[in-house]
């Protein structure tokens, strides 16, 4: 039997008054690796998450091509809804991002994590990184599929793709915080799934994902203006379609400012709510 | 200095008082058992000590740091293996240990060796690279234990470490716990197994309904009950009236022919004068001899009997267990307390 306590220096080394940053990085990396292992052991999750966006692109885009063409610059309705599909993918991913944390809470794993000398935020940061890595992957897959099968090209080029992903992350950040807040507030995962089912569909229609805001009835437009997805979609759409819209009136800037404000609000709300629960 | 010291710890859940003004201390390097029936408050106490829950009132220090004021310091110095198994089913044992190594900031270059040591300590080498969803309950528990040891904690909290395990695995876990003794590790162990507390613990604190009712070494708790008991029954003839005719003919051997009660009384008179005997009691032909807890008591009783020419039909040596201790301090048998708590808890849940 190995003498576990032979090497007292392990204990000492682990306790050196090292600076906080390397410690934080180590905690976070350890937990991120855990989430990535989950992903690797259940690779079909990645595919299942792509089913809905693919259906929207192929069938919804196909069915409405004729109706949608007039409102779509360039006449390709699939190019028009692709940004919406990307935003919905990010939204869905991020909204579901709290579920593993909720499972950890239910199983007692979380309780065990927080008795380790880790910064509380490392738990959230590692989760955030894992979700958004997944979102970026899925967005890239969707962009590739749209380009290969439907000839949808991002008009603003490679820099535009990078900007698209950046905007996706801006949206994902705030939504992930909402999901984590729910994970810590709801009692069980049943409630969580029910809530996800209820909010996702209306929020997709109360955004500019499928039609531009100005063809919506007035009251819907007012609600859509409050939906952060609308800002992500409008700016992504400008990047995909290019043209005058991209450079006129600081659309990108306005949208990014709105998303940043949303993120900041969620961060403030989240820290005040989660501090008490973690 | 005490490794754990607890003063006036109180915790309520609604109208249930899980802990009511609990005091105890655990000395450095000691294994203290918190022994009590289901719902006694053991897990609640541990959850407070590992900084998972806050007490309503009272104080607790672990490894010199206050659990409420300085939880980070406490967390750095303790290991905790909770009552329920908390392994990640997707991860292999090695990955799991690796995660905990990162959570406890073990330098990366030391990690592979440390993980190998722990895997061999708990005997999981063969399964180390299989996801833990394929493990048996015992293997998961061992992995859980290994995760709690990864950073060589000064103080280790084990909440029912052998719950639901079969005998060989329990033994193995007990051996691991015993091997921590003498390495300066302080252990607080919750259990509702009497034999576990008896075998492993330097001291046992008996907790019932949120109160510590007694705390001492298992031997001292037992001694408080009046020590061990030697029970003998002399091999005498049947009492006068019922004696068979044939027996009368061998009157010559008086000692052998005397009724057992008489022989027992004679032996009692002899033993009462001996220093190792605390007291005696007769129950028909049977004689109970209360002795100081001492392995030499039984041979000395036998010697005394044979010196007096009294042969014995039956001899029994009994050592009162923590069961009897629990009975003495709470007025209830342990099994009864377990059953009562189940009723109390399920009634509480229905509300
Ligand atoms: N989170 C909680 N909410 C409400 N009541 C609780 C909670 N945790 C514990 N209790 C109650 O506190 C009492 C003590 O529970 P605790 O878990 O500490 O017992 P225990 O001694 O660990 O029992 P066991 O041997 O079954 O593990 C019980 O009556 C229990 O129902
Ligand atoms: Mg318990």
XYZ file of C-alpha atoms and ligand atoms in Angstrom:
661
model
C 0.000 0.000 0.000
C 1.367 3.384 -0.954
C 2.211 5.695 1.870
C 0.027 8.614 1.019
C 1.361 10.820 3.740
C 4.993 10.111 3.091
C 5.456 13.204 1.054
C 4.582 16.047 3.369
C 5.806 18.478 0.747
C 2.687 17.918 -1.335
C 0.703 19.473 1.449
C 3.125 22.346 1.796
C 3.352 23.038 -1.904
C -0.411 23.132 -2.266
C -0.547 25.781 0.375
C 2.133 28.184 -0.701
C 0.845 31.736 -0.542
C 0.802 31.767 -4.319
C -0.985 34.597 -6.015
C -4.684 34.304 -6.534
C -4.621 34.313 -10.330
C -2.766 31.033 -10.971
C -4.960 29.375 -8.382
C -8.076 30.685 -10.066
C -6.794 29.497 -13.439
C -6.101 26.030 -12.094
C -9.549 25.694 -10.497
C -11.252 26.933 -13.601
C -9.229 24.779 -15.950
C -9.924 21.684 -13.848
C -13.658 22.315 -13.994
C -13.610 23.230 -17.666
C -11.848 19.955 -18.427
C -14.665 18.210 -16.593
C -17.296 19.820 -18.829
C -15.321 19.005 -21.943
C -15.072 15.380 -20.852
C -18.855 15.350 -20.482
C -19.119 16.616 -24.019
C -16.693 13.993 -25.283
C -18.490 11.158 -23.499
C -21.841 12.294 -24.895
C -20.977 13.564 -28.366
C -24.545 13.134 -29.540
C -25.590 16.069 -27.378
C -23.739 18.296 -29.791
C -25.663 16.775 -32.700
C -29.036 16.863 -30.958
C -28.532 20.521 -30.256
C -28.057 21.037 -33.990
C -31.298 19.311 -34.968
C -33.521 22.317 -34.357
C -31.357 24.892 -36.140
C -30.938 22.549 -39.098
C -34.705 22.011 -39.311
C -35.256 25.758 -39.248
C -32.686 26.338 -41.962
C -33.792 23.498 -44.234
C -37.550 23.251 -43.778
C -38.667 26.580 -42.382
C -36.334 28.406 -44.745
C -37.503 26.235 -47.630
C -41.209 26.536 -46.916
C -41.125 30.317 -46.590
C -38.589 31.041 -49.339
C -41.288 32.408 -51.690
C -42.975 34.541 -48.973
C -39.705 35.613 -47.491
C -37.877 36.563 -50.667
C -39.373 40.089 -50.928
C -38.203 41.032 -47.412
C -34.800 39.410 -47.896
C -32.110 41.563 -49.426
C -30.728 39.495 -52.295
C -33.901 37.403 -52.293
C -32.479 34.502 -50.281
C -34.734 34.013 -47.257
C -32.304 31.453 -45.812
C -29.623 34.140 -45.705
C -32.161 36.350 -43.966
C -33.006 33.848 -41.233
C -29.503 32.397 -40.737
C -28.549 35.105 -38.200
C -31.811 34.398 -36.378
C -31.004 30.705 -36.301
C -27.523 31.422 -34.952
C -28.930 33.648 -32.231
C -31.516 31.011 -31.312
C -28.779 28.377 -31.140
C -26.750 30.538 -28.793
C -29.842 31.364 -26.768
C -30.897 27.711 -26.465
C -27.417 26.581 -25.509
C -26.935 29.272 -22.939
C -30.401 28.838 -21.472
C -29.671 25.128 -21.015
C -26.223 25.899 -19.652
C -27.357 25.922 -16.052
C -28.776 22.397 -16.196
C -25.558 20.532 -15.319
C -25.074 22.905 -12.395
C -28.612 22.145 -11.274
C -27.851 18.418 -11.504
C -24.725 19.040 -9.435
C -26.839 20.855 -6.894
C -29.288 17.971 -6.731
C -26.611 15.285 -6.479
C -24.586 17.052 -3.809
C -21.587 17.415 -6.110
C -21.910 21.190 -5.943
C -21.958 21.082 -2.160
C -18.730 19.174 -2.312
C -17.198 21.616 -4.793
C -17.875 24.548 -2.533
C -16.124 22.918 0.405
C -12.964 22.997 -1.687
C -10.926 26.191 -1.398
C -12.063 27.453 -4.791
C -13.239 30.888 -5.779
C -16.996 30.709 -6.206
C -16.773 32.420 -9.548
C -14.588 29.632 -10.967
C -17.667 27.393 -10.877
C -19.589 29.872 -13.004
C -16.714 30.867 -15.254
C -15.863 27.267 -16.151
C -19.484 26.607 -17.021
C -19.669 29.788 -19.057
C -16.559 28.884 -21.042
C -17.841 25.378 -21.762
C -21.239 26.577 -22.985
C -19.864 29.273 -25.190
C -17.259 27.000 -26.669
C -20.137 24.740 -27.649
C -22.088 27.689 -29.057
C -19.146 28.801 -31.189
C -18.724 25.275 -32.513
C -22.392 25.010 -33.392
C -22.445 28.413 -35.066
C -19.465 27.445 -37.183
C -21.185 24.205 -38.202
C -24.370 26.073 -39.117
C -22.441 28.677 -41.133
C -20.679 25.874 -43.000
C -23.901 23.995 -43.721
C -25.614 27.168 -44.933
C -22.683 27.960 -47.198
C -22.323 24.434 -48.566
C -25.961 23.606 -49.231
C -27.715 26.926 -49.663
C -24.995 29.198 -50.944
C -25.308 31.587 -48.022
C -22.061 33.525 -47.787
C -21.140 35.936 -45.047
C -20.821 39.107 -47.065
C -18.381 40.718 -44.669
C -15.886 37.849 -45.045
C -13.680 36.180 -42.428
C -13.579 39.251 -40.215
C -17.363 39.231 -40.381
C -17.468 35.613 -39.210
C -15.274 36.519 -36.254
C -17.555 39.464 -35.495
C -20.603 37.174 -35.760
C -19.133 34.834 -33.183
C -18.232 37.766 -30.951
C -21.811 39.016 -31.049
C -22.995 35.487 -30.308
C -20.804 35.484 -27.225
C -22.158 38.848 -26.104
C -25.658 37.403 -26.252
C -24.573 34.102 -24.680
C -22.951 35.818 -21.715
C -26.105 37.441 -20.358
C -28.336 34.483 -21.154
C -25.946 32.085 -19.412
C -26.195 34.212 -16.296
C -30.010 34.008 -16.455
C -29.730 30.252 -16.747
C -27.354 30.019 -13.803
C -29.648 32.211 -11.722
C -32.516 29.855 -12.545
C -30.365 26.828 -11.715
C -29.707 28.204 -8.262
C -33.252 29.443 -7.658
C -35.403 26.577 -8.898
C -35.852 23.572 -6.689
C -35.523 20.833 -9.279
C -34.670 20.148 -12.898
C -38.311 19.375 -13.714
C -39.196 23.039 -13.167
C -36.203 24.076 -15.194
C -37.145 22.019 -18.244
C -40.748 23.183 -18.039
C -39.632 26.798 -17.969
C -37.271 26.311 -20.919
C -40.117 24.811 -22.936
C -42.381 27.740 -22.152
C -40.083 30.659 -22.885
C -38.043 29.578 -25.900
C -40.740 29.579 -28.578
C -42.392 32.941 -27.765
C -39.016 34.618 -27.419
C -38.027 33.350 -30.878
C -41.105 34.926 -32.428
C -40.780 38.084 -30.349
C -37.500 38.877 -32.068
C -36.363 39.798 -35.540
C -35.337 36.192 -36.241
C -37.902 35.445 -38.935
C -39.310 38.830 -39.973
C -37.899 42.325 -39.701
C -39.267 44.418 -36.858
C -41.016 46.932 -39.114
C -43.450 44.348 -40.566
C -44.569 43.253 -37.082
C -47.751 44.531 -35.423
C -46.922 47.457 -33.180
C -47.387 45.709 -29.843
C -45.173 42.808 -30.892
C -42.537 45.228 -32.048
C -42.478 46.809 -28.611
C -41.879 43.451 -27.008
C -39.268 42.473 -29.610
C -37.360 45.671 -28.940
C -36.937 44.505 -25.351
C -35.588 41.122 -26.456
C -31.777 41.036 -26.457
C -31.891 38.461 -29.249
C -33.228 41.154 -31.589
C -30.005 43.136 -31.242
C -27.820 40.127 -31.804
C -29.876 39.179 -34.865
C -29.971 42.646 -36.432
C -26.234 43.090 -36.161
C -25.458 39.553 -37.331
C -27.818 40.050 -40.233
C -25.964 43.143 -41.311
C -22.741 41.134 -41.242
C -24.222 38.268 -43.265
C -26.041 40.361 -45.842
C -23.524 43.187 -46.011
C -24.529 46.165 -48.132
C -25.281 49.662 -47.044
C -26.984 48.586 -43.830
C -23.716 47.353 -42.397
C -22.088 50.764 -42.487
C -25.030 53.090 -42.056
C -26.061 54.662 -38.782
C -23.727 52.680 -36.576
C -26.094 49.690 -36.455
C -23.346 47.378 -35.253
C -22.309 49.816 -32.593
C -25.838 50.352 -31.360
C -26.543 46.626 -31.185
C -23.311 45.832 -29.396
C -23.997 48.630 -26.918
C -27.465 47.185 -26.242
C -26.063 43.686 -25.750
C -23.315 44.963 -23.481
C -25.891 46.799 -21.396
C -27.911 43.578 -21.170
C -24.809 41.638 -20.089
C -23.902 44.231 -17.496
C -27.430 44.213 -16.083
C -27.434 40.410 -15.856
C -23.984 40.378 -14.287
C -25.081 42.789 -11.593
C -28.312 40.905 -10.985
C -26.470 37.590 -11.037
C -23.738 38.534 -8.599
C -26.208 39.941 -6.113
C -28.459 36.871 -6.356
C -25.782 34.193 -6.576
C -23.593 35.572 -3.827
C -26.227 34.592 -1.328
C -26.755 31.149 -2.835
C -23.211 30.020 -3.470
C -4.558 22.714 20.659
C -7.814 21.160 19.593
C -8.169 20.434 15.873
C -11.919 20.940 16.099
C -13.680 22.827 18.807
C -17.385 23.390 18.906
C -19.240 25.612 21.386
C -22.966 25.989 21.757
C -23.666 25.039 18.142
C -27.363 25.330 17.320
C -29.182 24.791 14.047
C -32.903 24.774 13.368
C -34.833 23.796 10.268
C -38.284 25.268 10.690
C -39.584 23.698 13.872
C -37.030 20.882 13.878
C -34.030 21.590 16.089
C -31.315 19.590 14.365
C -28.598 20.699 16.793
C -29.226 22.181 20.169
C -26.247 23.829 21.817
C -23.704 21.170 20.959
C -20.223 21.289 22.517
C -17.318 19.016 21.750
C -13.630 19.000 20.987
C -11.453 16.815 18.851
C -7.771 16.746 19.719
C -5.110 16.805 17.052
C -4.455 13.385 15.568
C -7.501 11.878 17.192
C -10.320 9.936 15.597
C -13.590 11.091 17.073
C -16.765 9.221 16.296
C -20.062 11.051 16.211
C -22.429 8.204 16.915
C -26.166 8.537 16.754
C -29.320 7.178 15.168
C -30.821 8.545 11.931
C -31.750 12.185 12.246
C -29.631 12.739 15.355
C -27.953 15.741 13.733
C -24.594 14.272 12.682
C -24.682 15.429 9.078
C -25.951 18.844 10.131
C -22.985 19.238 12.474
C -20.525 18.175 9.790
C -22.088 20.440 7.175
C -21.527 23.375 9.472
C -17.951 22.337 10.214
C -17.061 21.989 6.529
C -18.503 25.492 5.886
C -21.448 24.254 3.863
C -24.079 25.503 6.248
C -24.174 28.312 8.775
C -25.078 27.741 12.380
C -27.968 29.700 13.895
C -25.775 30.316 16.904
C -22.631 29.045 18.520
C -19.057 28.842 17.310
C -16.838 26.305 15.674
C -13.145 26.287 14.929
C -11.519 23.814 12.583
C -7.733 23.638 12.312
C -7.513 26.942 14.119
C -9.856 28.853 11.816
C -13.424 29.939 12.474
C -15.875 28.230 10.129
C -18.075 31.307 9.757
C -15.474 34.086 9.783
C -12.713 32.380 7.851
C -14.238 29.635 5.728
C -11.551 29.723 3.029
C -8.830 28.882 5.510
C -10.941 26.030 6.864
C -11.618 24.689 3.371
C -7.937 24.633 2.579
C -7.165 22.442 5.565
C -9.983 19.943 5.532
C -11.063 16.968 3.525
C -14.720 16.034 3.363
C -16.362 12.848 2.200
C -20.117 13.362 2.301
C -22.693 10.787 3.266
C -24.132 10.394 -0.225
C -21.767 9.344 -2.962
C -20.873 12.368 -5.045
C -18.846 11.084 -7.934
C -19.308 12.381 -11.449
C -20.597 9.429 -13.433
C -19.024 10.582 -16.671
C -15.513 10.839 -15.283
C -13.058 8.035 -14.678
C -11.439 7.691 -11.275
C -8.263 9.233 -12.616
C -10.094 12.194 -14.141
C -12.046 12.700 -10.971
C -8.936 12.735 -8.834
C -7.369 15.069 -11.324
C -10.310 17.455 -10.966
C -9.974 17.448 -7.194
C -6.217 17.962 -7.501
C -6.977 21.147 -9.439
C -9.636 22.226 -6.957
C -7.066 21.889 -4.177
C -4.265 23.487 -6.194
C -1.921 20.532 -6.187
C 0.999 21.482 -8.441
C 0.555 19.832 -11.811
C 3.921 18.100 -11.874
C 3.159 16.265 -8.635
C -0.271 15.238 -9.742
C 0.276 11.987 -11.677
C 2.228 10.413 -8.833
C -0.178 11.575 -6.198
C -3.110 10.157 -8.145
C -1.362 6.808 -8.591
C -0.689 6.671 -4.858
C -4.320 7.254 -4.037
C -5.566 4.785 -6.625
C -3.411 2.096 -5.109
C -4.385 3.135 -1.583
C -8.053 2.486 -2.277
C -7.380 -0.362 -4.692
C -8.929 1.153 -7.791
C -5.960 0.835 -10.170
C -7.682 -1.681 -12.395
C -10.741 0.531 -12.910
C -8.888 3.831 -12.932
C -9.583 4.596 -16.568
C -13.192 3.470 -16.758
C -16.033 5.971 -16.256
C -17.344 5.715 -12.724
C -20.887 5.029 -13.932
C -19.662 1.441 -14.327
C -18.431 1.191 -10.739
C -20.093 -0.731 -7.952
C -21.339 1.191 -4.923
C -18.259 0.219 -2.949
C -15.918 1.349 -5.684
C -17.660 4.711 -5.891
C -17.361 5.103 -2.148
C -13.653 4.332 -2.327
C -13.209 6.879 -5.084
C -15.092 9.398 -2.974
C -12.755 8.717 -0.084
C -9.701 9.077 -2.312
C -10.970 12.463 -3.545
C -11.219 13.620 0.065
C -7.601 12.629 0.714
C -5.977 14.156 -2.355
C -4.541 17.211 -0.632
C -3.485 15.433 2.558
C -5.954 17.265 4.766
C -5.118 18.016 8.360
C -8.677 17.367 9.390
C -10.830 14.828 7.627
C -14.620 14.642 7.865
C -16.124 11.293 6.981
C -19.894 11.111 7.033
C -20.851 7.450 7.318
C -17.894 6.155 5.324
C -19.069 2.561 5.266
C -22.769 3.119 4.702
C -24.239 0.345 2.605
C -20.966 -1.442 1.974
C -20.356 -5.149 2.234
C -18.069 -6.559 4.898
C -14.790 -6.792 2.936
C -15.112 -3.249 1.594
C -16.012 -1.933 5.036
C -12.908 -3.622 6.399
C -10.790 -2.080 3.663
C -12.164 1.384 4.377
C -11.654 0.894 8.087
C -8.059 -0.076 7.395
C -7.541 3.115 5.403
C -9.001 5.190 8.202
C -6.846 3.436 10.767
C -3.790 4.060 8.636
C -4.439 7.798 8.942
C -4.032 7.582 12.678
C -0.517 8.389 13.728
C 0.059 10.485 10.638
C -1.236 13.542 12.392
C -4.576 13.489 10.615
C -7.542 14.351 12.770
C -10.686 12.500 11.782
C -14.277 13.236 12.612
C -16.329 10.245 11.650
C -20.111 10.104 11.676
C -21.622 6.710 11.985
C -24.639 4.854 13.167
C -22.765 1.594 13.371
C -21.798 0.733 16.915
C -19.052 -1.628 15.805
C -17.506 0.991 13.553
C -17.311 3.539 16.364
C -15.980 0.894 18.723
C -13.283 -0.302 16.392
C -12.014 2.973 14.922
C -12.508 5.770 17.367
C -10.268 7.073 20.108
C -13.285 8.797 21.520
C -16.966 8.598 20.798
C -19.481 11.387 21.194
C -22.967 10.028 21.399
C -25.506 12.338 19.815
C -29.241 11.962 20.079
C -31.923 14.400 18.979
C -29.413 17.178 18.452
C -27.683 16.827 21.798
C -24.382 15.250 22.797
C -25.328 12.918 25.623
C -21.892 11.459 26.359
C -18.355 11.707 25.059
C -15.410 9.539 26.036
C -13.262 6.670 24.846
C -15.249 3.531 24.026
C -13.533 1.752 26.931
C -14.353 4.518 29.397
C -17.952 4.701 28.234
C -18.180 0.981 28.742
C -16.453 1.136 32.103
C -19.042 3.692 33.148
C -21.573 0.905 32.831
C -19.816 -1.185 35.479
C -17.192 -2.910 33.398
C -17.234 -6.382 31.906
C -19.185 -9.288 33.273
C -18.071 -12.881 33.832
C -20.999 -15.225 34.286
C -20.424 -18.741 35.620
C -22.680 -21.616 36.494
C -21.315 -24.271 38.844
C -21.822 -27.900 37.973
C -23.801 -29.025 41.019
C -26.425 -31.694 41.728
C -30.092 -30.937 41.362
C -31.772 -29.248 44.399
C -32.740 -31.524 47.339
C -36.408 -32.372 46.722
C -35.894 -33.210 43.082
C -32.783 -35.284 43.587
C -32.787 -38.803 42.208
C -32.322 -41.707 44.711
C -29.108 -42.924 43.082
C -27.333 -39.673 43.723
C -27.630 -40.122 47.504
C -25.297 -43.132 47.481
C -22.263 -41.071 46.520
C -22.531 -38.754 49.581
C -18.768 -38.962 50.079
C -17.949 -36.298 47.498
C -19.740 -33.359 49.181
C -18.420 -30.677 46.905
C -19.533 -32.258 43.711
C -22.842 -33.305 45.188
C -23.879 -29.882 46.568
C -26.683 -28.025 44.746
C -25.462 -25.490 42.160
C -26.986 -22.584 44.107
C -24.930 -23.463 47.148
C -21.751 -23.745 45.102
C -22.472 -20.422 43.444
C -22.891 -18.784 46.849
C -19.665 -20.350 48.056
C -17.789 -19.094 44.977
C -19.347 -15.646 45.408
C -18.000 -15.387 48.929
C -14.507 -16.250 47.710
C -14.530 -13.917 44.710
C -15.984 -10.960 46.602
C -12.703 -10.625 48.498
C -10.541 -10.453 45.351
C -9.334 -7.010 44.208
C -10.241 -7.293 40.515
C -13.880 -7.970 41.308
C -16.138 -4.921 41.512
C -19.199 -6.748 42.602
C -21.234 -9.883 42.173
C -24.850 -10.830 41.729
C -26.544 -14.219 41.899
C -29.374 -15.285 39.654
C -30.406 -18.821 40.627
C -27.458 -21.126 40.001
C -25.800 -18.455 37.893
C -23.252 -16.026 39.287
C -22.518 -12.676 37.602
C -19.121 -11.287 38.470
C -18.531 -7.634 37.562
C -14.871 -7.079 36.836
C -12.705 -4.173 35.850
C -12.238 -4.277 32.098
C -9.253 -6.512 32.033
C -8.291 -9.532 30.003
C -6.938 -11.389 33.050
C -10.273 -11.445 34.846
C -11.592 -14.600 33.223
C -8.601 -16.883 33.966
C -8.499 -15.598 37.547
C -12.149 -16.445 38.097
C -11.521 -19.909 36.684
C -8.482 -20.376 38.955
C -10.453 -19.333 42.011
C -13.186 -21.814 41.145
C -10.825 -24.720 40.647
C -8.877 -23.841 43.836
C -12.185 -24.117 45.690
C -12.838 -27.443 43.945
C -15.902 -26.141 42.155
C -16.245 -27.328 38.593
C -18.185 -25.156 36.203
C -20.892 -26.154 33.763
C -20.892 -22.889 31.804
C -18.776 -19.753 31.543
C -19.563 -16.556 29.659
C -17.680 -13.314 29.315
C -19.575 -10.295 28.145
C -18.433 -6.825 27.355
C -21.219 -4.260 27.263
C -21.227 -2.507 23.889
C -22.045 1.017 22.865
C -25.604 -0.262 22.522
C -25.797 -0.467 26.283
C -24.057 2.886 26.563
C -26.642 4.470 24.299
C -29.391 2.894 26.359
C -27.898 4.227 29.556
C -27.566 7.830 28.363
C -30.747 8.213 26.379
C -33.036 5.776 28.134
C -33.823 4.260 24.732
C -32.379 1.319 22.888
C -30.461 2.340 19.772
C -32.670 0.374 17.381
C -35.739 1.946 18.973
C -34.297 5.431 18.465
C -33.642 4.647 14.790
C -37.232 3.539 14.289
C -38.680 6.531 16.144
C -36.685 8.921 14.034
C -38.005 7.370 10.849
C -41.524 8.005 12.034
C -40.683 11.545 13.141
C -38.998 12.399 9.856
C -41.660 10.978 7.602
C -44.331 12.782 9.597
C -42.330 15.973 9.132
C -42.076 15.433 5.389
C -45.799 15.017 4.954
C -46.467 18.468 6.263
N -31.888 20.905 4.808
C -32.750 20.501 5.748
N -34.010 20.995 5.787
C -34.865 20.616 6.733
N -34.593 19.728 7.706
C -33.360 19.188 7.727
C -32.386 19.539 6.745
N -31.249 18.850 7.023
C -31.523 18.107 8.095
N -32.777 18.299 8.539
C -33.390 17.674 9.729
O -32.486 17.800 10.784
C -32.440 16.610 11.562
C -31.020 16.103 11.614
O -30.635 15.650 10.341
P -29.197 15.086 10.012
O -29.122 14.883 8.545
O -28.181 15.963 10.622
O -29.198 13.694 10.740
P -28.082 12.544 10.771
O -27.694 12.371 12.179
O -27.027 12.846 9.796
O -28.921 11.281 10.295
P -28.507 10.051 9.373
O -27.884 9.047 10.240
O -29.819 9.581 8.856
O -27.626 10.573 8.292
C -33.410 15.646 10.909
O -34.618 15.696 11.634
C -33.612 16.200 9.529
O -34.906 15.914 9.059
Mg -26.305 11.932 8.138
